[in-house]
Coordinates of C-alpha atoms in Angstrom, one line a residue:
M329 CA 23.5 -17.2 -18.6
T330 CA 23.0 -14.1 -20.2
I331 CA 19.5 -14.5 -21.2
T332 CA 18.3 -16.4 -18.4
L333 CA 19.3 -13.4 -15.9
A334 CA 17.5 -11.0 -18.9
F335 CA 14.2 -12.7 -18.5
S336 CA 14.4 -12.9 -14.8
L337 CA 14.5 -9.5 -14.6
L338 CA 11.9 -9.1 -17.7
A339 CA 9.2 -11.6 -15.5
Y340 CA 10.5 -9.2 -12.5
H341 CA 9.4 -5.7 -14.0
N342 CA 6.3 -7.7 -14.9
V343 CA 4.7 -8.9 -11.8
R344 CA 5.5 -5.6 -10.6
R345 CA 3.2 -3.5 -13.8
V346 CA 0.5 -6.7 -12.2
I347 CA 0.6 -5.5 -8.9
R348 CA -0.1 -1.8 -9.7
L349 CA -2.5 -3.0 -11.8
Q350 CA -4.2 -4.9 -9.7
L351 CA -7.8 -3.6 -6.7
L352 CA -8.3 -6.0 -4.5
V353 CA -6.1 -6.6 -1.1
I354 CA -6.1 -10.1 -1.5
R355 CA -5.6 -10.2 -4.4
Q356 CA -3.0 -8.1 -4.4
R357 CA -1.5 -10.0 -1.4
L358 CA -0.6 -13.1 -4.0
T359 CA 0.7 -11.1 -6.4
R360 CA 2.6 -9.0 -2.8
Q361 CA 4.5 -12.9 -1.8
M362 CA 4.7 -13.2 -5.6
A363 CA 6.7 -10.7 -6.6
V364 CA 9.0 -12.0 -3.1
M365 CA 9.3 -14.7 -4.8
T366 CA 10.9 -14.5 -8.1
L367 CA 13.2 -11.8 -6.7
A368 CA 14.7 -13.9 -4.2
R369 CA 15.1 -16.3 -7.3
V370 CA 16.4 -14.4 -9.3
L371 CA 18.5 -12.8 -6.4
V372 CA 19.7 -16.4 -6.1
L373 CA 20.6 -16.8 -9.6
I374 CA 22.5 -13.4 -9.5
V375 CA 24.8 -15.4 -6.8
C376 CA 25.4 -18.7 -7.8
G377 CA 25.7 -17.3 -11.2
L378 CA 27.6 -14.6 -12.0
P379 CA 31.0 -17.0 -9.9
F380 CA 30.5 -20.0 -12.9
I381 CA 30.4 -17.5 -15.4
C382 CA 33.7 -15.3 -14.2
S383 CA 35.8 -18.4 -13.9
S384 CA 34.6 -19.5 -17.0
L385 CA 35.3 -16.9 -19.2
W386 CA 39.1 -17.2 -16.2
E387 CA 39.2 -20.7 -18.0
L388 CA 39.4 -19.2 -21.5
N389 CA 42.3 -16.4 -21.4
I390 CA 44.2 -19.1 -18.0
N391 CA 47.6 -20.9 -20.6
T392 CA 48.1 -24.5 -18.9
H393 CA 50.5 -25.1 -21.5
E394 CA 52.8 -23.4 -18.1
D395 CA 54.4 -25.4 -16.3
N396 CA 52.0 -23.4 -13.1
Y397 CA 50.6 -27.2 -11.6
L398 CA 50.1 -25.0 -8.6
E399 CA 47.4 -23.2 -9.9
L400 CA 46.2 -24.9 -12.1
A401 CA 45.4 -27.4 -9.5
I402 CA 44.2 -24.2 -7.0
F403 CA 41.4 -23.5 -9.9
S404 CA 40.6 -26.9 -10.8
L405 CA 39.8 -26.0 -7.3
I406 CA 37.6 -23.2 -6.9
S407 CA 35.9 -23.9 -10.8
S408 CA 34.1 -27.7 -9.4
I409 CA 32.7 -25.3 -5.8
L410 CA 31.6 -22.6 -7.8
D411 CA 30.5 -25.2 -10.4
S412 CA 28.6 -27.9 -8.2
V413 CA 26.7 -24.1 -6.5
F414 CA 25.0 -23.0 -9.8
Y415 CA 24.0 -26.3 -10.0
A416 CA 22.6 -26.4 -6.7
N417 CA 21.0 -23.1 -7.9
F418 CA 18.5 -25.4 -9.7
A419 CA 17.4 -27.6 -6.7
I420 CA 17.3 -24.5 -3.7
N421 CA 14.8 -22.8 -5.2
F422 CA 11.4 -24.1 -2.6
Y423 CA 14.0 -23.8 0.3
V424 CA 14.5 -20.3 -1.2
F425 CA 10.1 -19.7 -0.6
L426 CA 10.7 -21.0 2.0
M427 CA 13.0 -18.2 3.7
V428 CA 11.1 -14.8 2.4
S429 CA 8.2 -16.2 2.3
S430 CA 5.7 -16.3 5.2
R431 CA 2.8 -17.0 3.1
F432 CA 4.3 -19.8 1.3
R433 CA 5.6 -20.8 4.5
R434 CA 1.9 -20.7 6.2
Q435 CA 0.4 -22.3 2.6
V436 CA 3.5 -25.8 2.9
K437 CA 2.4 -26.2 6.7
N438 CA -0.6 -26.6 5.8
V439 CA -0.2 -28.8 3.1
L440 CA 2.1 -30.8 5.0
L441 CA 0.3 -31.1 8.3
R442 CA -3.4 -31.0 7.8
K443 CA -3.9 -32.7 4.9
C444 CA -1.0 -35.1 3.7
W445 CA -0.9 -35.7 7.3
A446 CA -4.3 -36.1 8.1
L447 CA -4.9 -38.0 4.9
V448 CA -2.0 -40.9 6.5
K449 CA -3.3 -40.8 10.7
T450 CA -7.2 -41.8 8.5
R451 CA -5.3 -44.0 6.1
R452 CA -4.0 -45.4 9.4
H453 CA -7.2 -45.7 11.4
E454 CA -9.5 -47.1 8.4
T455 CA -10.5 -50.6 8.5
P456 CA -8.6 -52.4 5.1
S457 CA -10.2 -53.5 2.1
Y458 CA -8.4 -57.0 2.1
M459 CA -7.7 -58.8 5.1
Y460 CA -4.3 -61.4 5.5
S461 CA -5.8 -65.3 6.8
V462 CA -3.1 -66.8 7.9
G463 CA -1.9 -70.9 7.8
L464 CA -0.1 -73.1 9.8
D465 CA 0.3 -77.4 9.7
I466 CA 2.0 -78.1 11.8
G467 CA 3.8 -82.6 11.0
T468 CA 6.6 -84.7 11.3
T469 CA 8.0 -83.8 10.2
S470 CA 8.6 -80.3 7.9
C471 CA 6.6 -76.9 9.3
K472 CA 4.4 -75.4 6.7
I473 CA 2.6 -71.4 6.8
C474 CA 0.5 -70.4 4.4
V475 CA -0.8 -66.3 4.3
V476 CA -3.9 -66.0 1.9
T477 CA -6.4 -63.0 0.8
S478 CA -9.5 -62.8 -1.2
S479 CA -9.3 -61.2 -4.8
S480 CA -12.8 -60.8 -4.4
S481 CA -15.2 -58.1 -2.1
S482 CA -16.0 -61.1 0.0
S483 CA -14.7 -64.0 1.6
S484 CA -15.4 -67.1 -0.6
S485 CA -14.4 -71.2 -0.4
S486 CA -13.6 -70.7 -4.4
N487 CA -10.2 -71.5 -5.3
E488 CA -10.0 -69.3 -8.3
S489 CA -10.7 -66.4 -5.8
N490 CA -8.0 -66.4 -2.8
R491 CA -4.9 -65.5 -3.8
V492 CA -1.2 -67.2 -1.5
V493 CA 0.7 -64.6 -0.9
F494 CA 3.5 -66.1 0.8
T495 CA 4.3 -69.5 1.8
E496 CA 7.3 -71.4 3.1
Q497 CA 7.9 -75.5 4.5
I498 CA 10.5 -75.8 7.0
T499 CA 12.1 -79.6 8.7
H500 CA 11.8 -78.3 11.9
N501 CA 14.1 -82.1 12.7
A502 CA 12.8 -82.4 16.1
H503 CA 13.0 -86.5 15.9
I504 CA 13.9 -87.1 19.4
I505 CA 16.4 -91.1 18.7
Q506 CA 15.1 -94.0 21.5
N507 CA 18.4 -95.3 22.0
E508 CA 16.8 -96.4 25.4
F509 CA 13.6 -97.3 24.5
T510 CA 12.7 -97.8 21.2
S511 CA 9.2 -98.1 20.8
F512 CA 9.2 -94.2 21.5
D513 CA 8.2 -91.5 19.2
E514 CA 8.5 -88.7 20.7
Q515 CA 9.8 -85.0 18.7
S516 CA 11.4 -81.9 20.7
T517 CA 7.9 -79.5 21.0
S518 CA 10.9 -76.4 21.6
K519 CA 12.7 -77.0 17.9
I520 CA 8.9 -77.2 16.7
L521 CA 8.4 -74.4 18.9
E522 CA 11.5 -72.5 16.5
T523 CA 10.9 -73.6 13.0
V524 CA 7.0 -72.0 13.5
N525 CA 9.2 -68.8 15.0
I526 CA 10.8 -68.8 12.3
L527 CA 8.2 -69.0 9.6
L528 CA 6.0 -66.1 10.8
E529 CA 9.7 -63.9 11.1
K530 CA 10.0 -64.6 7.3
S531 CA 5.8 -64.3 6.5
G532 CA 5.9 -60.7 7.6
I533 CA 2.9 -61.4 10.1
L534 CA 5.2 -59.4 12.9
N535 CA 5.0 -56.9 11.6
N536 CA 2.5 -54.2 13.6
D537 CA 1.3 -52.7 10.1
F538 CA -0.2 -56.2 8.5
P539 CA -4.1 -55.4 8.5
I540 CA -4.4 -60.3 9.6
K541 CA -8.2 -60.9 10.6
S542 CA -7.6 -64.9 12.0
I543 CA -5.2 -67.0 12.6
Q544 CA -5.9 -71.1 12.4
I545 CA -3.6 -74.0 13.3
C546 CA -3.6 -77.3 12.7
G547 CA -0.6 -80.3 13.0
Q548 CA -0.7 -83.5 13.4
M549 CA -3.2 -85.8 14.6
H550 CA -3.7 -87.9 17.4
G551 CA -0.4 -87.3 19.1
F552 CA 0.1 -86.4 22.8
M553 CA 2.0 -83.8 24.8
L554 CA 1.4 -81.1 28.5
W555 CA 2.1 -78.0 29.6
S556 CA 2.0 -75.6 32.4
S557 CA 0.2 -72.8 31.5
K558 CA 2.6 -71.0 33.5
S559 CA 5.2 -71.2 32.6
S560 CA 3.7 -73.1 28.8
R561 CA 7.5 -72.2 27.7
T562 CA 10.1 -74.3 29.8
K563 CA 7.4 -76.2 31.8
V564 CA 7.0 -78.4 28.5
S565 CA 6.9 -82.1 27.5
S566 CA 8.1 -83.9 24.2
L567 CA 5.1 -84.8 22.2
V568 CA 4.4 -87.9 21.9
T569 CA 3.2 -88.3 17.9
W570 CA 1.2 -90.4 16.4
Q571 CA 3.8 -93.2 15.1
D572 CA 4.6 -94.1 18.8
Q573 CA 4.6 -97.9 19.9
R574 CA 4.8 -98.0 24.0
C575 CA 0.9 -99.4 24.8
S576 CA 1.4 -102.9 23.4
T577 CA -1.7 -105.2 23.7
E578 CA -1.2 -106.3 26.8
F579 CA -1.6 -103.5 28.3
F580 CA -4.5 -102.6 26.4
S581 CA -5.9 -106.1 27.8
T582 CA -6.0 -104.2 31.1
L583 CA -8.4 -101.3 29.9
G584 CA -12.2 -101.4 30.2
S585 CA -14.0 -102.5 26.8
S586 CA -15.2 -98.8 26.6
L587 CA -12.0 -98.0 25.6
A588 CA -11.8 -101.2 23.4
H589 CA -11.4 -98.6 20.3
L590 CA -8.3 -97.0 21.7
R591 CA -4.6 -98.0 19.7
T592 CA -1.0 -97.2 20.5
G593 CA -0.2 -93.8 19.0
Y594 CA -3.5 -92.5 20.0
G595 CA -3.7 -89.0 23.0
L596 CA -6.1 -90.8 25.1
A597 CA -3.6 -94.3 25.1
T598 CA -1.4 -92.2 25.5
L599 CA -2.6 -91.0 28.8
L600 CA -3.6 -93.4 30.3
W601 CA 0.2 -95.1 29.5
L602 CA 1.5 -92.4 31.0
I603 CA -0.4 -92.6 34.6
N604 CA -0.7 -96.6 34.8
E605 CA 3.5 -95.6 34.7
Q606 CA 2.7 -93.3 38.0
N607 CA 2.2 -95.8 40.0
G608 CA 4.0 -96.3 43.1
K609 CA 6.0 -93.1 41.6
E610 CA 6.0 -89.9 42.5
D611 CA 3.2 -88.6 40.2
K612 CA 5.2 -86.1 37.3
L613 CA 1.5 -85.7 36.1
M614 CA 1.4 -83.2 38.5
E615 CA 3.5 -80.6 37.1
Y616 CA 1.7 -80.5 34.2
D617 CA -1.8 -79.1 34.2
R618 CA -3.4 -79.0 30.4
A619 CA -2.5 -81.5 28.2
G620 CA -2.9 -81.0 24.1
T621 CA -1.7 -81.8 20.3
I622 CA 1.2 -80.3 18.7
A623 CA -0.9 -77.1 17.3
D624 CA -2.8 -77.2 20.5
Y625 CA 0.1 -75.5 22.3
I626 CA 1.0 -73.7 19.2
A627 CA -1.7 -72.0 19.3
T628 CA -1.7 -71.5 23.3
I629 CA 1.9 -70.0 22.7
L630 CA 0.3 -68.1 19.8
C631 CA -3.2 -66.3 22.2
E632 CA -0.3 -65.0 24.9
D633 CA -3.1 -65.1 27.6
S634 CA -1.9 -67.9 30.6
E635 CA -4.9 -67.6 31.8
M636 CA -7.2 -69.2 28.9
K637 CA -9.2 -71.7 29.6
S638 CA -7.6 -75.9 27.7
Q639 CA -9.8 -76.8 25.2
I640 CA -9.1 -79.4 22.3
S641 CA -11.8 -79.4 18.9
T642 CA -13.5 -82.1 18.1
Q643 CA -11.2 -83.0 15.2
M644 CA -8.1 -83.8 17.9
A645 CA -10.9 -84.9 20.6
T646 CA -11.3 -87.8 17.9
S647 CA -8.0 -88.8 16.8
W648 CA -7.0 -88.9 20.8
G649 CA -10.0 -91.7 21.9
A650 CA -12.9 -89.4 21.8
L651 CA -16.9 -91.0 21.4
N652 CA -19.0 -88.6 19.9
C653 CA -17.2 -85.7 21.2
Q654 CA -17.6 -87.0 24.5
W655 CA -14.2 -88.0 26.3
P656 CA -14.8 -91.5 27.9
I657 CA -12.9 -91.1 30.7
E658 CA -12.4 -87.7 33.5
H659 CA -9.3 -86.9 33.8
R660 CA -8.1 -83.0 34.9
L661 CA -6.0 -82.3 32.5
L662 CA -8.6 -83.3 29.1
P663 CA -9.7 -80.4 27.5
T664 CA -13.7 -79.1 26.7
I665 CA -14.2 -80.3 23.1
V666 CA -15.6 -77.5 21.2
E667 CA -16.8 -77.7 17.4
P668 CA -13.6 -76.0 15.1
G669 CA -14.3 -72.4 13.9
T670 CA -14.1 -71.6 18.1
I671 CA -12.5 -68.5 19.0
I672 CA -9.4 -69.4 22.4
G673 CA -7.6 -66.2 22.4
Y674 CA -6.3 -63.1 20.5
W675 CA -2.7 -62.5 19.0
K676 CA -1.7 -59.8 19.5
T677 CA -5.3 -58.9 22.2
K678 CA -6.7 -57.5 18.6
V679 CA -6.2 -61.5 15.9
P680 CA -8.2 -63.9 16.4
V681 CA -7.4 -67.7 16.9
Y682 CA -9.0 -70.6 16.3
V683 CA -8.8 -73.8 18.1
A684 CA -5.8 -76.9 16.3
L685 CA -7.2 -78.6 13.5
G686 CA -6.7 -81.6 11.9
D687 CA -4.4 -81.7 9.2
L688 CA -5.9 -84.3 7.2
Q689 CA -9.8 -82.6 7.2
C690 CA -7.9 -79.3 6.3
S691 CA -6.2 -81.0 4.0
V692 CA -9.7 -81.9 2.6
F693 CA -10.9 -78.7 3.1
S694 CA -8.1 -77.1 0.5
C695 CA -10.0 -79.1 -2.5
Q696 CA -13.2 -78.4 -1.9
P697 CA -14.5 -80.9 -3.0
D698 CA -18.3 -81.6 -4.0
K699 CA -20.1 -84.3 -2.6
N700 CA -18.6 -87.9 -4.6
Q701 CA -15.6 -87.1 -4.9
C702 CA -12.4 -88.8 -2.6
V703 CA -9.8 -87.1 -2.0
M704 CA -6.5 -89.2 -1.3
N705 CA -3.5 -87.1 1.0
I706 CA -0.4 -88.4 0.8
S707 CA 2.5 -86.8 3.2
T708 CA 4.4 -89.0 5.5
S709 CA 0.9 -90.9 6.2
A710 CA -1.1 -91.0 3.8
Q711 CA -5.0 -90.5 3.7
L712 CA -8.0 -91.6 1.9
A713 CA -10.8 -89.8 2.6
L714 CA -14.6 -88.9 1.3
T715 CA -16.8 -86.1 1.8
V716 CA -20.6 -87.1 3.1
D717 CA -23.9 -86.1 5.4
R718 CA -23.1 -86.6 9.3
E719 CA -27.1 -87.8 10.0
V720 CA -25.0 -90.6 7.7
S721 CA -24.2 -94.0 8.7
T722 CA -22.4 -96.7 6.1
V723 CA -19.5 -97.5 7.6
S724 CA -18.6 -99.2 10.8
S725 CA -16.6 -97.0 13.6
P726 CA -13.6 -97.3 15.8
Q727 CA -15.5 -94.3 17.6
N728 CA -18.4 -97.3 17.9
D729 CA -19.9 -98.3 22.2
S730 CA -20.5 -102.1 20.3
L731 CA -16.9 -101.8 18.0
S732 CA -14.9 -104.5 19.9
S733 CA -10.8 -105.2 18.9
A734 CA -11.5 -108.4 16.6
S735 CA -13.8 -106.8 14.0
V736 CA -12.4 -102.7 13.9
S737 CA -12.8 -101.9 10.7
S738 CA -9.7 -101.1 8.0
S739 CA -12.3 -98.0 7.4
M740 CA -13.3 -94.7 10.0
R741 CA -15.8 -91.4 10.3
V742 CA -13.9 -88.3 12.0
P743 CA -15.6 -85.0 12.4
Y744 CA -15.8 -82.3 9.5
F745 CA -16.5 -79.4 9.4
D746 CA -20.3 -77.6 8.9
S747 CA -22.3 -80.8 10.0
K748 CA -20.4 -82.9 7.3
D749 CA -17.9 -86.5 9.0
L750 CA -15.8 -87.6 6.2
L751 CA -15.7 -91.5 5.7
V752 CA -11.5 -91.8 6.0
A753 CA -9.3 -95.0 4.5
A754 CA -6.3 -92.8 7.0
S755 CA -2.6 -95.3 7.1
L756 CA 0.1 -95.1 9.2
N757 CA 1.9 -96.5 5.7
G758 CA 2.1 -93.4 3.4
G759 CA 5.2 -91.3 2.0
N760 CA 7.6 -92.8 5.2
I761 CA 7.8 -96.1 3.7
L762 CA 9.6 -94.7 0.7
S763 CA 11.8 -92.6 3.3
A764 CA 12.8 -96.0 5.3
F765 CA 13.5 -97.7 1.9
V766 CA 16.1 -95.2 0.5
Q767 CA 17.6 -94.9 4.3
L768 CA 17.9 -97.8 4.0
I769 CA 19.8 -97.8 0.2
H770 CA 21.5 -94.4 1.0
S771 CA 23.4 -96.6 4.5
W772 CA 23.8 -99.7 1.8
H773 CA 25.4 -97.4 -0.4
V774 CA 27.4 -96.3 3.2
S775 CA 28.6 -99.7 4.5
L776 CA 29.9 -101.2 0.1
Y777 CA 32.3 -97.6 -0.6
N778 CA 33.0 -96.4 3.4
V779 CA 31.7 -93.0 1.9
S780 CA 28.6 -92.2 0.3
S781 CA 29.3 -89.7 -3.0
L782 CA 25.2 -90.1 -3.9
S783 CA 23.2 -87.4 -2.1
L784 CA 19.9 -88.4 -0.8
D785 CA 18.7 -85.9 -3.3
S786 CA 20.3 -87.5 -6.1
L787 CA 18.8 -90.9 -4.3
W788 CA 14.9 -89.9 -4.8
S789 CA 15.1 -88.3 -8.3
R790 CA 17.2 -91.8 -10.1
L791 CA 14.7 -93.7 -8.3
I792 CA 11.7 -92.1 -9.0
E793 CA 13.2 -92.9 -13.4
L794 CA 13.9 -96.0 -12.5
G795 CA 10.1 -96.5 -11.6
L796 CA 8.8 -94.6 -14.7
H797 CA 10.8 -97.2 -17.1
S798 CA 9.4 -100.6 -14.5
S799 CA 6.9 -102.6 -16.6
S800 CA 6.4 -104.9 -14.2
T801 CA 5.9 -105.0 -10.3
I802 CA 6.4 -107.4 -7.2
E803 CA 3.4 -109.9 -6.8
N804 CA 2.8 -111.3 -2.8
F805 CA 4.1 -107.3 -1.8
S806 CA 3.4 -104.9 1.6
A807 CA 5.0 -102.4 2.6
A808 CA 3.3 -102.2 5.8
L809 CA 6.2 -101.2 7.9
F810 CA 4.3 -99.9 10.2
G811 CA 1.7 -101.6 10.4
E812 CA -2.3 -100.4 10.2
R813 CA -5.1 -99.2 13.4
H814 CA -7.0 -101.9 12.5
D815 CA -4.2 -104.6 12.0
P816 CA -1.0 -103.8 14.2
S817 CA 0.7 -107.0 13.1
M818 CA 1.0 -105.9 9.4
A819 CA 4.7 -105.9 8.5
A820 CA 6.1 -105.7 5.0
S821 CA 6.8 -108.9 3.0
I822 CA 8.0 -110.4 -0.2
T823 CA 6.4 -113.7 -0.6
N824 CA 7.4 -116.8 -2.8
I825 CA 10.3 -115.4 -3.8
R826 CA 11.5 -118.3 -6.5
S827 CA 14.9 -118.0 -8.7
M828 CA 12.4 -117.3 -11.8
N829 CA 11.5 -114.1 -10.3
M830 CA 14.3 -113.0 -9.3
A831 CA 15.0 -110.7 -11.9
Q832 CA 12.1 -108.3 -10.8
L833 CA 14.7 -108.2 -7.4
N834 CA 17.4 -107.3 -9.1
D835 CA 16.1 -104.2 -10.6
I836 CA 15.5 -101.1 -7.6
G837 CA 13.1 -99.6 -10.1
V838 CA 11.3 -102.8 -9.8
V839 CA 10.4 -102.2 -6.2
F840 CA 10.4 -99.1 -6.2
R841 CA 7.4 -99.0 -8.2
S842 CA 5.9 -102.4 -6.6
M843 CA 6.1 -99.7 -2.7
C844 CA 4.2 -97.1 -5.0
R845 CA 1.0 -99.5 -6.0
W846 CA 1.3 -100.8 -3.2
I847 CA 0.5 -97.9 -1.2
I848 CA -2.2 -96.6 -3.6
K849 CA -3.8 -100.0 -3.3
N850 CA -3.8 -100.7 0.8
L851 CA -6.4 -96.8 0.7
F852 CA -8.6 -98.0 -1.5
E853 CA -9.6 -100.8 0.2
M854 CA -9.9 -99.6 3.2
L855 CA -12.1 -97.8 2.3
G856 CA -13.8 -100.6 0.5
R857 CA -16.9 -100.6 -1.3
E858 CA -17.5 -97.1 -0.7
S859 CA -14.3 -96.4 -2.9
L860 CA -17.3 -97.7 -5.7
T861 CA -19.0 -94.3 -5.4
M862 CA -16.8 -92.1 -6.8
E863 CA -16.3 -89.5 -9.1
C864 CA -13.1 -88.0 -9.2
V865 CA -10.4 -88.6 -7.1
I866 CA -8.7 -85.2 -6.4
G867 CA -4.8 -85.9 -5.6
T868 CA -2.3 -83.4 -2.5
G869 CA 0.5 -83.7 0.1
S870 CA 4.3 -83.3 -0.5
A871 CA 5.1 -86.6 -1.2
L872 CA 2.7 -87.3 -4.4
M873 CA 3.3 -83.7 -5.0
R874 CA 7.0 -85.5 -6.1
N875 CA 6.5 -88.9 -6.8
D876 CA 4.9 -89.4 -10.1
V877 CA 5.5 -92.7 -10.0
L878 CA 3.3 -93.2 -7.7
Q879 CA 0.6 -90.5 -9.9
R880 CA 1.3 -92.9 -12.6
E881 CA 0.3 -95.9 -9.4
L882 CA -2.8 -94.2 -8.9
K883 CA -5.1 -92.7 -12.2
E884 CA -3.5 -96.4 -13.0
K885 CA -5.6 -97.6 -10.2
V886 CA -8.9 -95.4 -10.9
K887 CA -11.6 -95.4 -14.2
C888 CA -12.7 -91.3 -12.9
Q889 CA -11.0 -88.6 -13.5
V890 CA -7.5 -87.8 -10.6
I891 CA -6.2 -84.4 -9.9
F892 CA -3.6 -82.6 -8.6
E893 CA -3.6 -80.1 -6.5
E894 CA -0.3 -78.8 -5.9
N895 CA -1.2 -75.8 -4.6
S896 CA -3.5 -77.4 -2.1
D897 CA -2.2 -78.8 1.1
A898 CA -3.1 -78.3 5.2
A899 CA -1.3 -75.2 5.4
Y900 CA -4.2 -73.3 2.5
G901 CA -6.8 -75.4 4.8
A902 CA -6.3 -73.9 7.4
A903 CA -5.2 -69.9 5.7
L904 CA -8.9 -71.1 3.2
F905 CA -10.9 -71.7 6.7
A906 CA -10.1 -68.7 8.5
L907 CA -10.3 -66.3 5.9
M908 CA -14.1 -67.6 5.3
R909 CA -15.0 -67.6 9.3

């Protein structure tokens, strides 16, 4: 302490000498400021240090062996206070200089307000060197969000140059149990919207300072729903999904030849069925002025513009039953068909929201396939797709006007991106039949033991394990539990069961593997001869990525290279498409 005080006084003395030796007025002001600040610092050191020194000396002379506990307690309290004051001396220099020097205050104000604050304001208003694109996939069983940014100076389609900064998937549990109308398959739009809001909140994009470039929604195709533009959150119907079976063969027979390509579950077929149901009744459709897929509805909600024009992409319109991107009928509820990449509105008045896309096209886009590379996507349903030029037509399409119900092809041609189409085998039977099988085994277990100690996750893991260890599959086996659009009469079955092959049925692993093999085999049979041109198969989709048995069956089916893209899915494809706009 003595040494500190001595050197402080010497510093003050030297500063005073410097002042007298300087001639320039500006220099004198600077050194005068330094002298005042140094003197103030010395005085603070003396004021804070002397009590500490005195208490330390008193502590050396106090007798701690006497029974003077009250005096010792008081001294201990005072000593603690003085210690705190002394150590605070080393932290208050800035505030001491502010109090004693007006020039120092002006300098601090200049630095904080003019320079630092100006820098903050500049950074707030300048365009970030990087932007984020958001992709949302509204699936049949879950919703997923993906936030992507490009690591390069310009947006690129290369997956290596793009970085996923956030991704999350949540099951929406929106299925509505139909006790009376068992052929109906509907979902609660409010539950789906609630799940989307949770994903948006988790991603952090709701923060005002989050630099979002654009938003792209995609989702389950074919589905149909209605809402009112004046009350889009309250006046809304349930979602009729692609799995809906309400449109019977008898109903389709009443439609004209121009609508012979429609199948149950198509949005246009559902609309015609609803119109037919209103005959002789109060037209409940008049309550609504908008129609679209669930992805179109979510995109409308994000735009927060009730007066926006009703629009649907060529991809979604084709899944509804549009022919050559035109509606075969006229109705006030049918939205205007536009190309992918069309801006339908803005989120928070500045972030563009593009027209909703099909989850199939976005799943393929996420893999960025080259020519003659097929993409196999297995989630709730299953698809095998190959990109072709739009001018080339090699496969019969269910969109052809002259097509009759008796000659419907098992593969179809749907719009893709950039003047390209997809040749696709779109099966109704994918991960959903495996889920149905797992649920069946689980319900049997509950029936046998009255309570199930086996969780669904454990059952899935065990079946996959047994399937991998099985050495054979069942012949004359079909897992077409949901039929197919080109042949609704298809059903799941096992034929030619004899006592000699009962051993296979006793092995549940063989049954599970046979189902997985049928899913893969069915897709290639549906695509037909076009599958012979493939040089590589890219596998994606949640059901395929989680099931090693499906992956093994795919590798055994094809003789070409197989690549599994674990991080490629519809949500990522949607975000990637938005990033490249």
